[in-house]
Coordinates of C-alpha atoms in Angstrom, one line a residue:
M1497 CA 37.7 31.7 -20.0
S1498 CA 41.1 30.3 -20.8
D1499 CA 41.8 29.0 -24.3
N1500 CA 42.1 25.5 -22.9
K1501 CA 38.8 25.6 -21.0
R1502 CA 37.1 27.2 -24.1
S1503 CA 38.4 24.3 -26.2
Q1504 CA 37.1 21.8 -23.7
A1505 CA 33.7 23.4 -23.7
I1506 CA 33.5 23.4 -27.5
T1507 CA 34.5 19.8 -27.6
Q1508 CA 31.9 18.9 -25.0
G1509 CA 29.3 20.8 -26.8
A1510 CA 30.1 19.1 -30.0
S1511 CA 30.0 15.7 -28.4
R1512 CA 26.4 16.5 -27.2
A1513 CA 25.1 17.4 -30.6
P1514 CA 23.5 14.0 -31.2
N1515 CA 21.8 14.2 -27.8
R1516 CA 20.4 17.7 -28.7
A1517 CA 19.3 16.5 -32.1
M1518 CA 17.2 13.7 -30.5
L1519 CA 15.7 16.1 -28.0
R1520 CA 14.8 18.6 -30.8
A1521 CA 12.7 15.9 -32.4
V1522 CA 10.5 15.7 -29.2
G1523 CA 10.1 19.5 -28.9
F1524 CA 13.2 21.1 -27.4
G1525 CA 14.2 24.4 -28.8
D1526 CA 17.5 26.4 -28.6
G1527 CA 16.6 27.9 -25.2
D1528 CA 15.5 24.6 -23.6
F1529 CA 18.8 22.7 -23.2
N1530 CA 19.8 24.4 -20.0
K1531 CA 16.4 23.9 -18.3
P1532 CA 15.9 21.0 -15.8
I1533 CA 14.6 17.9 -17.5
V1534 CA 11.8 16.4 -15.4
G1535 CA 10.3 13.0 -16.0
V1536 CA 6.6 12.6 -15.7
A1537 CA 6.0 8.9 -14.8
N1538 CA 2.4 8.5 -16.0
G1539 CA 0.6 5.4 -14.7
Y1540 CA -2.5 6.0 -16.9
S1541 CA -4.4 3.0 -18.2
T1542 CA -7.9 1.8 -18.6
I1543 CA -7.1 -1.5 -16.9
T1544 CA -8.6 -0.2 -13.7
P1545 CA -10.8 2.8 -12.5
C1546 CA -7.9 3.7 -10.2
N1547 CA -5.8 4.9 -13.1
K1548 CA -8.4 6.0 -15.5
G1549 CA -8.0 9.7 -14.8
L1550 CA -4.2 9.8 -14.6
N1551 CA -3.5 11.0 -18.1
D1552 CA -5.4 14.3 -17.4
L1553 CA -3.3 14.8 -14.3
S1554 CA -0.1 14.0 -16.2
L1555 CA -0.9 16.5 -18.9
Q1556 CA -1.7 19.1 -16.3
A1557 CA 1.6 18.4 -14.6
E1558 CA 3.4 18.6 -17.9
S1559 CA 1.9 22.0 -18.7
A1560 CA 2.8 23.3 -15.2
L1561 CA 6.4 22.1 -15.5
R1562 CA 6.8 24.1 -18.8
K1563 CA 5.4 27.2 -17.2
A1564 CA 7.7 26.8 -14.2
G1565 CA 10.8 26.7 -16.5
A1566 CA 11.4 22.9 -16.8
M1567 CA 11.3 20.6 -19.7
P1568 CA 9.0 17.6 -19.1
Q1569 CA 9.5 14.2 -20.6
M1570 CA 6.5 11.9 -20.2
F1571 CA 6.8 8.2 -20.1
G1572 CA 4.5 5.3 -19.1
T1573 CA 4.6 2.9 -16.3
I1574 CA 2.4 -0.1 -15.7
T1575 CA -0.4 -1.0 -13.3
V1576 CA -2.5 -4.1 -12.6
S1577 CA -5.9 -4.1 -11.0
D1578 CA -5.9 -5.9 -7.7
G1579 CA -9.7 -5.8 -7.6
I1580 CA -10.1 -7.4 -11.0
S1581 CA -7.4 -10.0 -10.6
M1582 CA -8.4 -10.9 -7.0
G1583 CA -9.1 -14.5 -6.4
T1584 CA -7.4 -15.6 -9.6
E1585 CA -4.0 -16.7 -10.7
G1586 CA -3.4 -13.2 -12.1
M1587 CA -3.3 -11.8 -8.5
K1588 CA 0.2 -13.3 -8.2
Y1589 CA 1.4 -10.5 -10.4
S1590 CA 0.2 -7.7 -8.1
L1591 CA 3.1 -7.5 -5.7
V1592 CA 5.4 -8.2 -8.5
S1593 CA 4.1 -5.1 -10.3
R1594 CA 5.5 -3.0 -7.4
E1595 CA 9.0 -4.1 -8.4
V1596 CA 8.3 -3.6 -12.1
I1597 CA 7.0 -0.1 -11.5
A1598 CA 10.1 0.8 -9.4
D1599 CA 12.5 -0.6 -11.9
S1600 CA 10.8 1.1 -14.9
I1601 CA 10.9 4.5 -13.2
E1602 CA 14.5 4.1 -12.1
T1603 CA 15.4 2.9 -15.6
C1604 CA 13.9 5.8 -17.5
I1605 CA 15.1 8.5 -15.1
Q1606 CA 18.6 7.2 -14.8
A1607 CA 19.0 6.2 -18.5
E1608 CA 18.0 9.7 -19.6
S1609 CA 19.8 11.6 -16.8
M1610 CA 16.7 13.5 -15.8
D1611 CA 16.9 16.1 -13.1
G1612 CA 13.7 15.2 -11.3
V1613 CA 10.5 13.1 -11.5
I1614 CA 6.9 13.6 -10.8
A1615 CA 5.2 10.2 -10.5
I1616 CA 1.4 10.0 -11.0
G1617 CA -0.3 6.8 -9.8
G1618 CA -3.5 5.3 -8.6
C1619 CA -3.8 1.6 -7.9
D1620 CA -2.2 0.0 -4.8
K1621 CA 1.3 -0.8 -6.1
N1622 CA 1.8 2.5 -7.9
M1623 CA 2.6 4.3 -4.7
P1624 CA 5.2 2.0 -3.2
G1625 CA 6.7 1.2 -6.6
A1626 CA 7.2 4.9 -7.3
M1627 CA 8.6 5.7 -3.8
I1628 CA 11.0 2.8 -3.9
A1629 CA 12.4 4.2 -7.2
M1630 CA 12.6 7.7 -5.8
A1631 CA 14.5 6.5 -2.7
R1632 CA 16.9 4.5 -4.9
M1633 CA 17.6 7.3 -7.4
N1634 CA 17.6 10.2 -4.9
V1635 CA 16.8 12.9 -7.5
P1636 CA 14.2 15.5 -6.6
A1637 CA 10.8 13.9 -6.7
I1638 CA 7.1 14.2 -5.8
F1639 CA 4.2 11.8 -5.9
V1640 CA 0.8 12.8 -7.2
Y1641 CA -2.1 10.5 -6.2
G1642 CA -4.8 9.9 -8.8
G1643 CA -7.5 10.3 -6.1
T1644 CA -10.1 8.2 -4.4
I1645 CA -13.3 6.9 -6.0
K1646 CA -16.5 8.3 -4.7
P1647 CA -18.8 5.9 -2.9
G1648 CA -21.5 4.0 -4.7
H1649 CA -25.0 4.1 -3.2
Y1650 CA -27.6 1.5 -2.9
K1651 CA -30.6 1.3 -0.5
G1652 CA -29.2 4.3 1.5
Q1653 CA -25.8 2.6 2.1
D1654 CA -22.4 3.8 0.9
L1655 CA -20.8 1.0 -1.2
T1656 CA -17.1 0.2 -2.1
I1657 CA -15.6 -2.7 -4.0
V1658 CA -15.4 -4.6 -0.8
S1659 CA -19.2 -4.5 -0.7
A1660 CA -19.3 -6.6 -3.8
F1661 CA -16.8 -9.2 -2.4
E1662 CA -18.9 -9.4 0.9
A1663 CA -22.1 -9.8 -1.1
V1664 CA -20.7 -13.0 -2.6
G1665 CA -20.5 -14.4 0.9
Q1666 CA -24.0 -13.1 1.7
H1667 CA -25.3 -14.7 -1.5
S1668 CA -23.6 -18.0 -0.6
A1669 CA -25.2 -17.9 2.8
R1670 CA -28.6 -17.2 1.1
K1671 CA -28.9 -13.8 2.9
I1672 CA -29.4 -12.1 -0.5
D1673 CA -30.7 -13.3 -3.8
D1674 CA -29.3 -13.1 -7.4
A1675 CA -31.0 -9.8 -8.0
E1676 CA -29.6 -8.2 -4.9
L1677 CA -26.1 -9.4 -5.7
L1678 CA -26.4 -7.8 -9.2
Q1679 CA -27.5 -4.5 -7.8
V1680 CA -24.6 -4.3 -5.4
E1681 CA -22.2 -5.1 -8.3
R1682 CA -23.9 -2.4 -10.5
H1683 CA -23.6 0.3 -7.8
A1684 CA -20.3 -0.4 -6.0
C1685 CA -17.9 1.5 -8.3
P1686 CA -19.5 4.6 -9.8
G1687 CA -16.5 6.1 -11.6
A1688 CA -12.8 6.8 -11.7
G1689 CA -10.6 6.6 -8.7
S1690 CA -9.0 4.1 -6.3
C1691 CA -11.0 1.9 -4.0
G1692 CA -12.9 4.3 -1.6
G1693 CA -12.2 3.1 1.9
M1694 CA -9.0 3.3 3.9
F1695 CA -7.8 0.4 1.8
T1696 CA -4.2 0.1 0.5
A1697 CA -4.2 2.8 -2.1
N1698 CA -5.6 5.5 0.2
T1699 CA -3.5 4.2 3.0
M1700 CA -0.3 4.7 1.0
S1701 CA -1.3 8.0 -0.4
S1702 CA -2.1 9.3 3.1
A1703 CA 1.3 8.0 4.4
F1704 CA 3.2 9.7 1.6
E1705 CA 1.5 13.0 2.5
A1706 CA 2.4 12.4 6.1
M1707 CA 6.0 11.7 5.1
G1708 CA 6.3 14.9 3.1
M1709 CA 6.5 13.5 -0.4
S1710 CA 3.1 14.7 -1.5
L1711 CA 1.3 18.0 -1.0
P1712 CA -1.0 18.6 2.0
Y1713 CA -4.6 17.4 1.4
S1714 CA -3.7 15.8 -1.9
S1715 CA -3.9 12.2 -0.6
T1716 CA -7.7 12.2 0.1
M1717 CA -9.0 14.2 -2.9
S1718 CA -11.6 12.5 -5.2
A1719 CA -10.3 11.6 -8.6
E1720 CA -13.2 13.3 -10.4
D1721 CA -13.0 16.6 -8.5
S1722 CA -11.4 19.6 -10.1
E1723 CA -9.1 20.2 -7.1
K1724 CA -7.2 17.1 -8.2
L1725 CA -6.2 18.7 -11.4
T1726 CA -5.2 21.9 -9.6
S1727 CA -3.1 19.8 -7.1
A1728 CA -1.2 18.1 -9.9
G1729 CA -0.2 21.5 -11.4
Q1730 CA 0.8 22.7 -7.9
S1731 CA 2.9 19.6 -7.4
A1732 CA 4.8 20.2 -10.6
E1733 CA 5.6 23.8 -9.5
V1734 CA 6.8 22.6 -6.1
L1735 CA 9.0 20.0 -7.7
V1736 CA 10.7 22.6 -9.9
N1737 CA 11.5 24.6 -6.8
A1738 CA 12.8 21.4 -5.1
I1739 CA 15.1 20.9 -8.1
K1740 CA 16.5 24.4 -7.8
K1741 CA 17.1 24.0 -4.0
Q1742 CA 18.2 20.3 -4.4
I1743 CA 15.7 19.0 -1.9
L1744 CA 16.3 15.3 -2.3
P1745 CA 14.1 12.3 -1.4
R1746 CA 16.6 11.0 1.2
D1747 CA 16.4 14.4 2.9
I1748 CA 12.7 13.7 3.3
I1749 CA 12.6 9.9 3.7
T1750 CA 14.3 9.5 7.0
R1751 CA 13.7 7.3 10.1
K1752 CA 11.6 10.1 11.7
S1753 CA 9.5 10.8 8.6
I1754 CA 8.8 7.1 8.3
E1755 CA 7.7 7.0 11.9
N1756 CA 5.4 9.9 11.1
A1757 CA 3.9 7.9 8.2
I1758 CA 3.4 4.8 10.4
A1759 CA 1.7 7.0 13.1
V1760 CA -0.7 8.3 10.5
I1761 CA -1.4 4.8 9.1
M1762 CA -2.3 3.7 12.7
A1763 CA -4.5 6.8 13.3
V1764 CA -6.5 6.3 10.1
G1765 CA -6.9 2.5 10.4
G1766 CA -4.8 1.8 7.3
S1767 CA -3.9 -1.4 5.4
T1768 CA -1.7 -4.3 6.5
N1769 CA 0.1 -3.9 3.2
A1770 CA 1.7 -0.7 4.5
V1771 CA 3.9 -2.8 6.7
L1772 CA 5.3 -4.6 3.7
H1773 CA 5.7 -1.5 1.6
F1774 CA 7.4 0.7 4.2
L1775 CA 9.9 -2.0 5.0
A1776 CA 10.7 -2.0 1.3
I1777 CA 10.8 1.8 1.0
A1778 CA 13.1 2.1 4.0
H1779 CA 15.4 -0.5 2.5
A1780 CA 15.6 1.5 -0.7
A1781 CA 16.3 4.7 1.2
E1782 CA 18.9 2.9 3.4
V1783 CA 16.9 3.8 6.5
P1784 CA 17.0 1.3 9.4
L1785 CA 13.5 -0.1 10.0
C1786 CA 12.3 -3.5 11.1
I1787 CA 8.9 -5.1 11.5
D1788 CA 9.0 -4.7 15.3
D1789 CA 9.1 -0.9 14.9
F1790 CA 5.4 -1.0 13.8
E1791 CA 4.4 -2.6 17.0
T1792 CA 6.3 0.1 19.0
I1793 CA 4.4 2.8 17.3
R1794 CA 1.1 1.0 17.4
A1795 CA 1.3 0.9 21.2
K1796 CA 1.4 4.7 21.3
V1797 CA -1.0 5.8 18.6
P1798 CA -4.8 5.6 18.9
V1799 CA -7.1 4.9 15.9
L1800 CA -8.8 8.3 15.4
C1801 CA -10.8 7.8 12.2
D1802 CA -14.0 5.8 11.7
L1803 CA -13.3 4.5 8.2
K1804 CA -14.1 1.5 6.1
P1805 CA -13.5 -1.4 5.9
S1806 CA -14.4 -1.9 9.6
G1807 CA -15.8 1.6 10.1
R1808 CA -18.6 3.7 8.6
Y1809 CA -17.1 6.3 6.3
V1810 CA -15.1 6.5 3.1
T1811 CA -12.0 8.5 2.3
A1812 CA -14.0 11.2 0.5
D1813 CA -15.6 11.8 3.9
L1814 CA -12.3 12.1 5.6
H1815 CA -11.3 14.7 3.1
Q1816 CA -14.3 16.8 3.9
A1817 CA -13.7 16.4 7.6
G1818 CA -10.2 17.9 7.4
G1819 CA -8.1 15.3 5.7
I1820 CA -4.7 14.1 6.7
P1821 CA -3.5 17.5 7.9
Q1822 CA -6.1 17.4 10.6
V1823 CA -5.1 13.9 11.7
M1824 CA -1.4 15.0 11.7
K1825 CA -2.1 18.1 13.7
M1826 CA -3.8 16.0 16.4
L1827 CA -0.8 13.6 16.5
F1828 CA 1.6 16.5 16.6
V1829 CA -0.1 18.3 19.4
H1830 CA 0.1 15.1 21.5
G1831 CA 3.8 14.5 20.8
L1832 CA 3.4 11.6 18.3
L1833 CA 4.8 13.3 15.3
H1834 CA 8.2 14.7 14.5
G1835 CA 7.6 18.3 13.5
E1836 CA 11.1 19.0 12.4
C1837 CA 10.9 16.7 9.4
I1838 CA 11.3 18.5 6.1
T1839 CA 8.7 18.2 3.3
I1840 CA 9.1 18.5 -0.5
S1841 CA 8.0 22.1 -0.3
G1842 CA 10.9 23.0 1.9
Q1843 CA 8.7 23.6 4.9
T1844 CA 8.9 21.5 8.0
I1845 CA 5.9 19.4 9.2
A1846 CA 5.4 21.8 12.1
E1847 CA 5.4 24.8 9.7
A1848 CA 2.9 23.1 7.3
L1849 CA 0.5 22.3 10.2
K1850 CA 0.8 25.7 11.9
D1851 CA -2.7 26.9 10.8
I1852 CA -4.5 23.6 11.3
P1853 CA -6.9 23.4 14.3
D1854 CA -5.7 21.3 17.2
S1855 CA -9.0 19.4 17.3
P1856 CA -11.3 18.3 14.5
R1857 CA -14.6 20.1 13.8
A1858 CA -17.5 19.1 16.1
D1859 CA -20.0 18.8 13.2
Q1860 CA -18.4 15.6 11.8
N1861 CA -17.9 12.1 13.1
V1862 CA -15.2 10.8 10.7
I1863 CA -12.3 12.1 12.7
R1864 CA -12.9 11.4 16.4
Q1865 CA -12.0 13.8 19.2
W1866 CA -8.7 12.9 20.9
N1867 CA -10.4 11.8 24.1
N1868 CA -12.9 9.5 22.2
P1869 CA -10.9 7.5 19.7
M1870 CA -12.1 4.4 17.9
Y1871 CA -9.4 2.4 19.7
A1872 CA -6.9 3.4 22.3
Q1873 CA -4.0 1.8 20.4
G1874 CA -3.2 1.2 16.7
H1875 CA -4.9 -1.6 14.8
L1876 CA -1.9 -3.3 13.0
A1877 CA -0.4 -5.7 15.5
I1878 CA 2.8 -7.6 15.0
L1879 CA 2.4 -11.2 16.3
K1880 CA 5.1 -13.7 16.9
G1881 CA 5.3 -17.3 18.1
N1882 CA 6.3 -20.7 16.9
L1883 CA 4.1 -20.2 13.8
S1884 CA 5.7 -17.0 12.8
T1885 CA 9.2 -16.6 14.4
E1886 CA 10.0 -13.6 12.1
G1887 CA 6.7 -11.9 12.7
C1888 CA 3.3 -11.5 11.0
V1889 CA 0.7 -8.8 10.8
A1890 CA -2.8 -8.9 12.3
K1891 CA -5.4 -6.2 11.6
I1892 CA -7.4 -6.1 14.8
S1893 CA -9.8 -3.2 14.2
G1894 CA -13.5 -4.1 14.2
I1895 CA -13.1 -7.5 15.9
K1896 CA -15.1 -8.5 19.0
N1897 CA -12.8 -11.3 20.1
P1898 CA -9.1 -10.5 20.0
K1899 CA -8.3 -14.1 20.9
I1900 CA -9.3 -17.4 19.4
T1901 CA -8.1 -21.0 19.9
G1902 CA -9.5 -23.6 17.5
P1903 CA -8.9 -26.5 15.1
A1904 CA -6.8 -25.8 12.0
R1905 CA -8.5 -26.1 8.6
V1906 CA -5.6 -26.4 6.3
F1907 CA -5.6 -25.4 2.6
E1908 CA -2.7 -25.4 0.2
S1909 CA -4.1 -22.5 -1.9
E1910 CA -6.6 -19.7 -1.9
E1911 CA -8.8 -21.5 -4.4
T1912 CA -9.3 -24.6 -2.3
C1913 CA -10.1 -22.5 0.8
M1914 CA -12.7 -20.5 -1.2
Q1915 CA -14.4 -23.6 -2.4
A1916 CA -14.7 -24.8 1.2
I1917 CA -16.1 -21.5 2.4
L1918 CA -18.7 -21.3 -0.4
A1919 CA -19.7 -24.9 0.3
R1920 CA -20.3 -23.8 3.9
K1921 CA -17.7 -26.3 5.3
I1922 CA -16.1 -23.7 7.6
Q1923 CA -17.7 -23.4 11.0
A1924 CA -17.5 -21.0 13.9
G1925 CA -14.4 -21.6 16.0
D1926 CA -12.3 -22.8 13.1
V1927 CA -8.8 -21.4 12.3
V1928 CA -8.3 -21.4 8.6
V1929 CA -4.8 -21.8 7.3
I1930 CA -4.0 -20.8 3.7
R1931 CA -0.3 -21.6 2.9
Y1932 CA 2.1 -21.7 0.0
E1933 CA 0.8 -18.2 -1.0
G1934 CA 3.9 -16.4 0.3
P1935 CA 6.4 -14.2 -1.8
K1936 CA 8.3 -17.3 -3.0
G1937 CA 5.7 -20.0 -2.7
G1938 CA 2.8 -18.3 -4.5
P1939 CA 4.9 -16.8 -5.9
G1940 CA 3.7 -13.2 -5.5
M1941 CA 2.0 -13.2 -2.1
R1942 CA -1.6 -13.0 -3.3
E1943 CA -4.2 -11.1 -1.2
M1944 CA -6.9 -13.2 0.4
L1945 CA -9.8 -10.7 0.0
S1946 CA -12.1 -13.3 -1.5
P1947 CA -12.0 -15.7 1.4
T1948 CA -12.1 -13.1 4.1
S1949 CA -15.0 -11.2 2.5
A1950 CA -16.9 -14.5 2.0
L1951 CA -16.4 -15.2 5.7
I1952 CA -17.7 -11.7 6.6
G1953 CA -20.6 -12.1 4.2
E1954 CA -21.6 -15.5 5.8
G1955 CA -21.5 -13.9 9.3
L1956 CA -18.3 -15.7 10.4
G1957 CA -16.0 -12.7 10.7
D1958 CA -15.9 -12.6 14.4
S1959 CA -15.9 -16.4 15.0
V1960 CA -13.4 -17.7 12.5
G1961 CA -9.7 -17.0 12.5
L1962 CA -7.6 -17.0 9.3
I1963 CA -3.8 -17.1 8.9
T1964 CA -1.8 -17.1 5.8
D1965 CA 1.7 -16.5 4.4
G1966 CA 0.0 -14.5 1.7
R1967 CA -1.3 -10.9 2.1
F1968 CA -4.7 -9.2 2.7
S1969 CA -6.4 -6.5 0.8
G1970 CA -6.7 -3.2 2.6
G1971 CA -10.4 -4.0 2.5
T1972 CA -10.0 -7.0 4.8
Y1973 CA -11.0 -7.0 8.4
G1974 CA -11.8 -9.6 11.0
M1975 CA -9.6 -12.1 12.9
V1976 CA -7.1 -12.4 10.2
V1977 CA -3.3 -12.7 10.3
G1978 CA -1.1 -12.3 7.2
H1979 CA 2.5 -12.1 6.1
V1980 CA 3.3 -15.2 8.2
A1981 CA 7.1 -15.6 8.1
P1982 CA 9.0 -17.7 7.4
E1983 CA 6.6 -18.8 4.7
A1984 CA 5.6 -22.4 4.0
Y1985 CA 7.7 -22.7 0.8
V1986 CA 11.0 -22.2 2.6
G1987 CA 10.0 -24.5 5.5
G1988 CA 8.4 -22.1 7.9
N1989 CA 6.3 -23.8 10.6
I1990 CA 3.1 -22.9 8.8
A1991 CA 4.1 -25.7 6.4
L1992 CA 3.9 -28.2 9.2
V1993 CA 0.4 -27.6 10.4
Q1994 CA -2.0 -30.5 10.1
E1995 CA -5.7 -30.6 9.8
G1996 CA -7.3 -30.4 13.3
D1997 CA -4.2 -29.0 15.1
S1998 CA -5.0 -26.5 17.8
I1999 CA -3.9 -22.9 16.9
T2000 CA -4.1 -19.8 19.0
I2001 CA -4.3 -16.3 17.7
D2002 CA -4.0 -13.8 20.6
A2003 CA -3.9 -10.2 19.5
E2004 CA -3.6 -9.0 23.1
Q2005 CA -0.5 -11.1 23.8
R2006 CA 0.6 -10.6 20.2
L2007 CA 0.9 -14.4 19.8
L2008 CA 0.5 -16.8 16.9
Q2009 CA 1.0 -20.3 18.3
L2010 CA 0.7 -23.9 17.0
N2011 CA -0.2 -25.9 20.1
I2012 CA 1.9 -29.0 19.7
S2013 CA 5.2 -30.0 21.4
D2014 CA 8.6 -29.0 20.1
A2015 CA 9.3 -32.7 19.6
E2016 CA 6.3 -33.2 17.4
L2017 CA 7.2 -30.1 15.4
E2018 CA 10.7 -31.4 14.8
K2019 CA 9.4 -34.8 13.8
R2020 CA 7.2 -33.2 11.2
R2021 CA 10.1 -31.0 10.0
A2022 CA 12.2 -34.1 9.4
N2023 CA 9.4 -35.5 7.1
W2024 CA 8.8 -32.2 5.2
K2025 CA 10.0 -31.9 1.6
A2026 CA 10.3 -28.6 -0.2
P2027 CA 7.8 -28.3 -3.1
Q2028 CA 8.9 -27.8 -6.6
P2029 CA 8.7 -24.2 -8.0
R2030 CA 5.3 -23.5 -9.6
Y2031 CA 6.9 -21.5 -12.4
H2032 CA 10.2 -22.1 -14.2
R2033 CA 10.3 -19.2 -16.7
G2034 CA 9.1 -15.6 -17.0
V2035 CA 8.4 -12.9 -14.5
L2036 CA 7.0 -15.0 -11.7
A2037 CA 10.0 -17.4 -11.9
K2038 CA 12.5 -14.6 -11.7
Y2039 CA 10.6 -13.0 -8.8
A2040 CA 10.5 -16.2 -6.8
R2041 CA 14.3 -16.5 -7.2
L2042 CA 15.0 -13.0 -6.1
V2043 CA 12.3 -12.1 -3.5
S2044 CA 13.1 -11.9 0.3
S2045 CA 10.9 -12.8 3.3
A2046 CA 7.8 -10.7 3.9
S2047 CA 9.3 -9.8 7.3
V2048 CA 11.8 -7.5 5.5
G2049 CA 9.4 -6.2 2.9
A2050 CA 9.5 -8.8 0.1
I2051 CA 12.3 -6.9 -1.5
T2052 CA 14.1 -8.0 -4.7
D2053 CA 17.4 -6.0 -4.5

């Protein structure tokens, strides 16, 4: 080393003394300063059963990182419970939390110049929030899912949280009494883990495994099983190797890998929210993706899995039947997966699936044989028409009638709609319209699980349509259409619907149509006035000012 370079090194070393002093206080020793520093983004909380077990996984990952030669730095990130806040004003914060999670992880990792991050999350927005941050930062990263809850049991039936929501509708329709409702409530959620069907949390964890950002089989493990702890440790080891090899998120999150993720979402019958979240993830990774791409993939991919909410089984059953690797292998064999995509382990998808059977085991019914799918095409249809010129999302699995034309029953909020349903004022053949619940208008784009579950519980799931500029829970099914864009708050045509108007929902033609003349539509538009913002300060006010249309992912940057 020349005298000049030695002098520069000494000076640089001296300038970093305060940094080292701070790190010594949190456990760094003399030999640790040249090791990779890895953030452990810990979503632990007791707010929700989804995140109840995450601290154990974070501690396991922390220990494994040290053994693999890295220095972990653990920090917390938030969650909110969709299931607990559902149907209340608090649900407006759910989608907002996706952005808060992304921003908090980005802030910690970038502020402290960490070399990688392992994010450990459970509830719905933990997954997309973490992935948005990973795509933005582009430092080596891996996601560890907290795991699914095991099913509750009552009277020989598997229960999920959606069972409790549907029981409210059954109770309103006098199909069950107070005692029965209480028993469903008591048995629906038996322990730690995210909601047990192929709802949003399990959909996103499955998609991340398919995309290569989580380890094989990890997305369907149960939160309370020991293999979940083992997987957290293995994930930490894989991440350290990725740091050494500089395998970066944007090497993994590509157009082809996102197509793989969408194919798996269709095959497992996943949540409508996946459309919103993958548009946002693609934006963060600077990957071109539009809402119409989901329709293109839907047309090619069958629904292979018989999973709740519209099917019979829960995610724990899918795990026992072969998990996401089995579903992926079937898609790969039939030319519907890009095998050349790289994963966080450094393997390609094709290499990772090499030893997986081409067909599922014959002794199970969760994953159907290729020639006997649940549905020949995917279940998340993108509809357009004069009520949604930018597109909207319909979940068409489990419905008997893919088309309905009926009179509009118009509600300006979720609460007023719910009151009408419980008062039994909604009839077969109606098309319910819930508006001003969009990203800006809500603000926050609440999920309409309470109204849709109440309709199912009353026996109206196949005979009543529902459209909204809000969202749906992954637990929703029936003739429902969400993410209607442009939303009512910005003057979308959903704002111009009047009570009694004829509306057509046609999943086969992918059409959402208000059956009035263009002249009448323009007359109404001339008389429409934009509402005042519902919030003027705080998180919701900031979100409403920043957020984009649902048709591009409700992004804020």
